[in-house]
mmCIF file of C-alpha atoms in Angstrom:
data_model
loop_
_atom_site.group_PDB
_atom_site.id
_atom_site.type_symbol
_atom_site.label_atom_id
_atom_site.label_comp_id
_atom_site.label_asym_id
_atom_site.label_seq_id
_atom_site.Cartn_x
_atom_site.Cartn_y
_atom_site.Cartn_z
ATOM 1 C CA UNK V 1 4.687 81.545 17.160
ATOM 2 C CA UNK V 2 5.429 79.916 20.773
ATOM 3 C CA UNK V 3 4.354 82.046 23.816
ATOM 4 C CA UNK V 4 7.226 82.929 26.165
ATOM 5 C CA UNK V 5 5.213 81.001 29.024
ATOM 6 C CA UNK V 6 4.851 77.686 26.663
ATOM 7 C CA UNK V 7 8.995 78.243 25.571
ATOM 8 C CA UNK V 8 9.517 78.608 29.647
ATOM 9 C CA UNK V 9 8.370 75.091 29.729
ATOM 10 C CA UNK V 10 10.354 73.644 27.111
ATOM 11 C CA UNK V 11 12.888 74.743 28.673
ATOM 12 C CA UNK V 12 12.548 73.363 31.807
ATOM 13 C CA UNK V 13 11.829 70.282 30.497
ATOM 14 C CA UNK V 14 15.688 70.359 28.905
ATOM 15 C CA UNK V 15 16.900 71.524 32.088
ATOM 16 C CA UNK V 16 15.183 69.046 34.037
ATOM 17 C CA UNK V 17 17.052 66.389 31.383
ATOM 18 C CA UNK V 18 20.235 68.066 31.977
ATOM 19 C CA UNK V 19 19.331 67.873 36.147
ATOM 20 C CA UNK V 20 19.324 64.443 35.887
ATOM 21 C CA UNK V 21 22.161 63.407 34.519
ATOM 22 C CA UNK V 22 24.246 66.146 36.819
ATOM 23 C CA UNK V 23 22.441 64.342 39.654
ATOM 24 C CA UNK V 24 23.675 60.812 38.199
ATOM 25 C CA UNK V 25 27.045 62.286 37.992
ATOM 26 C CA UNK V 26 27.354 63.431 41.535
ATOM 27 C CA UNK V 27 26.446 60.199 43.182
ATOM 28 C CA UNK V 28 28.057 58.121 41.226
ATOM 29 C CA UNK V 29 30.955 59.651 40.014
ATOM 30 C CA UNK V 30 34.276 57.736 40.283
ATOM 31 C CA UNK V 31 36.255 60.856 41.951
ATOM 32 C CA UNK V 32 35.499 63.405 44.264
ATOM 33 C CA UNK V 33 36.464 66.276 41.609
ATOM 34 C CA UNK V 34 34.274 64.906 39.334
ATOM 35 C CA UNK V 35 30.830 64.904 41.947
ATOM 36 C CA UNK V 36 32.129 68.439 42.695
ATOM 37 C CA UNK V 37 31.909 69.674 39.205
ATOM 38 C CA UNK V 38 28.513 67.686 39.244
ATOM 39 C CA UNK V 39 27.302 69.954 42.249
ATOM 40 C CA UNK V 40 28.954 73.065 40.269
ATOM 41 C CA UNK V 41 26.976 72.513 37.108
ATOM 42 C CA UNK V 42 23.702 71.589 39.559
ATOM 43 C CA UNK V 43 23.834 75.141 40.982
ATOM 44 C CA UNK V 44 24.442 76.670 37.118
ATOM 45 C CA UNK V 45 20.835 74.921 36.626
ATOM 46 C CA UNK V 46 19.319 76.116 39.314
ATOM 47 C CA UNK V 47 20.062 79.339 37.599
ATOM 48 C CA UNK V 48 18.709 78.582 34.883
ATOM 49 C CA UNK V 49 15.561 77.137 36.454
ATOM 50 C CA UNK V 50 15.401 81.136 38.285
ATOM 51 C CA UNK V 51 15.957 82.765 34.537
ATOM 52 C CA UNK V 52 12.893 80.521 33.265
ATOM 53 C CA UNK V 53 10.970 81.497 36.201
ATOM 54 C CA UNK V 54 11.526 84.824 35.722
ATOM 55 C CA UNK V 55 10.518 84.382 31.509
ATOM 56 C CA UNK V 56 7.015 82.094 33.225
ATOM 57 C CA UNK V 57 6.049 84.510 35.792
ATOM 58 C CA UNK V 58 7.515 87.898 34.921
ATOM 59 C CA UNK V 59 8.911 88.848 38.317
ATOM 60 C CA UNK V 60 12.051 90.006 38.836
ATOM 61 C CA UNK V 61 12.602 88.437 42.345
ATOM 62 C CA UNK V 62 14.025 84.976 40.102
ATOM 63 C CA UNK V 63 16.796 87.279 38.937
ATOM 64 C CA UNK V 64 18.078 88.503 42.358
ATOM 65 C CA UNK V 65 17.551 84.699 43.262
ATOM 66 C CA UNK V 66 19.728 83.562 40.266
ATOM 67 C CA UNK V 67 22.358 86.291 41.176
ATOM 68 C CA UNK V 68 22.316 84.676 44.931
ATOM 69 C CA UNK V 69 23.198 81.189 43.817
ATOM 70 C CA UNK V 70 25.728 82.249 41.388
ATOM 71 C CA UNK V 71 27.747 84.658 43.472
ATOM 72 C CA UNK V 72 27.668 81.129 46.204
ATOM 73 C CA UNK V 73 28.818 78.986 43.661
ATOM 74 C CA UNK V 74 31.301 80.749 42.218
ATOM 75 C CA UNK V 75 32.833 81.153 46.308
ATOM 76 C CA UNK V 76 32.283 77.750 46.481
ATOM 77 C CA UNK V 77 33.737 76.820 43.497
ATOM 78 C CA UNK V 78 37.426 78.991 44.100
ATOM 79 C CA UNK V 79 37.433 77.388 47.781
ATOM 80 C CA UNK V 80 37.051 73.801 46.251
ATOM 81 C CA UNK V 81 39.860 74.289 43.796
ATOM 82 C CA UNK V 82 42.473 75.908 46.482
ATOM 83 C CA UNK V 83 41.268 73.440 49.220
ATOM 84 C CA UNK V 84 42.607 70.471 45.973
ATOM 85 C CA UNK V 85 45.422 73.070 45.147
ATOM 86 C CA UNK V 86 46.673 72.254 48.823
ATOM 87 C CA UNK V 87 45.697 68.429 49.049
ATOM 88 C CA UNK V 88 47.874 67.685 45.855
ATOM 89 C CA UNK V 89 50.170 69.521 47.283
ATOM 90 C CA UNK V 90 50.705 67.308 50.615
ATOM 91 C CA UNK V 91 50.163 64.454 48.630
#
């Protein structure tokens, strides 16, 4: 049976994976909508980077982190989407 600590690393490992690739996305994606969602689905790591942290360490304080970041994005995210709302729009 794996160890919560040792399954906190495999899964940071994946995450790590999955980092990458978002990171690839946002600089060289071929629209600004699509780096955006890159950045969106960056910060939705970082949260689960705080979960595993919270699974390695067993403090709490990784939670309120991960609650932090997602109550940003998800501002962030409904300002992005009526700032293109408007653009397309004018356009």
């Amino acid at each position: 049976m794996i160890g919560l600590p040792v399954l906190a690393d495999y899964l940071a490992i994946v995450l790590a994976i999955a980092l990458l690739f978002a990171g690839w996305r946002m600089v060289r994606g071929p629209s600004f909508v699509d780096r955006f969602v890159a950045l969106d689905m960056l910060t939705a790591i970082a949260v689960g980077f705080a979960a595993i942290g919270t699974i390695g360490t067993g403090r709490g304080a990784f939670l309120d982190l991960a609650l932090g970041i997602s109550l940003i994005n998800f501002v962030a995210t409904a300002a992005f989407a009526v700032f293109l709302e408007r653009k397309r729009r004018k356009d």
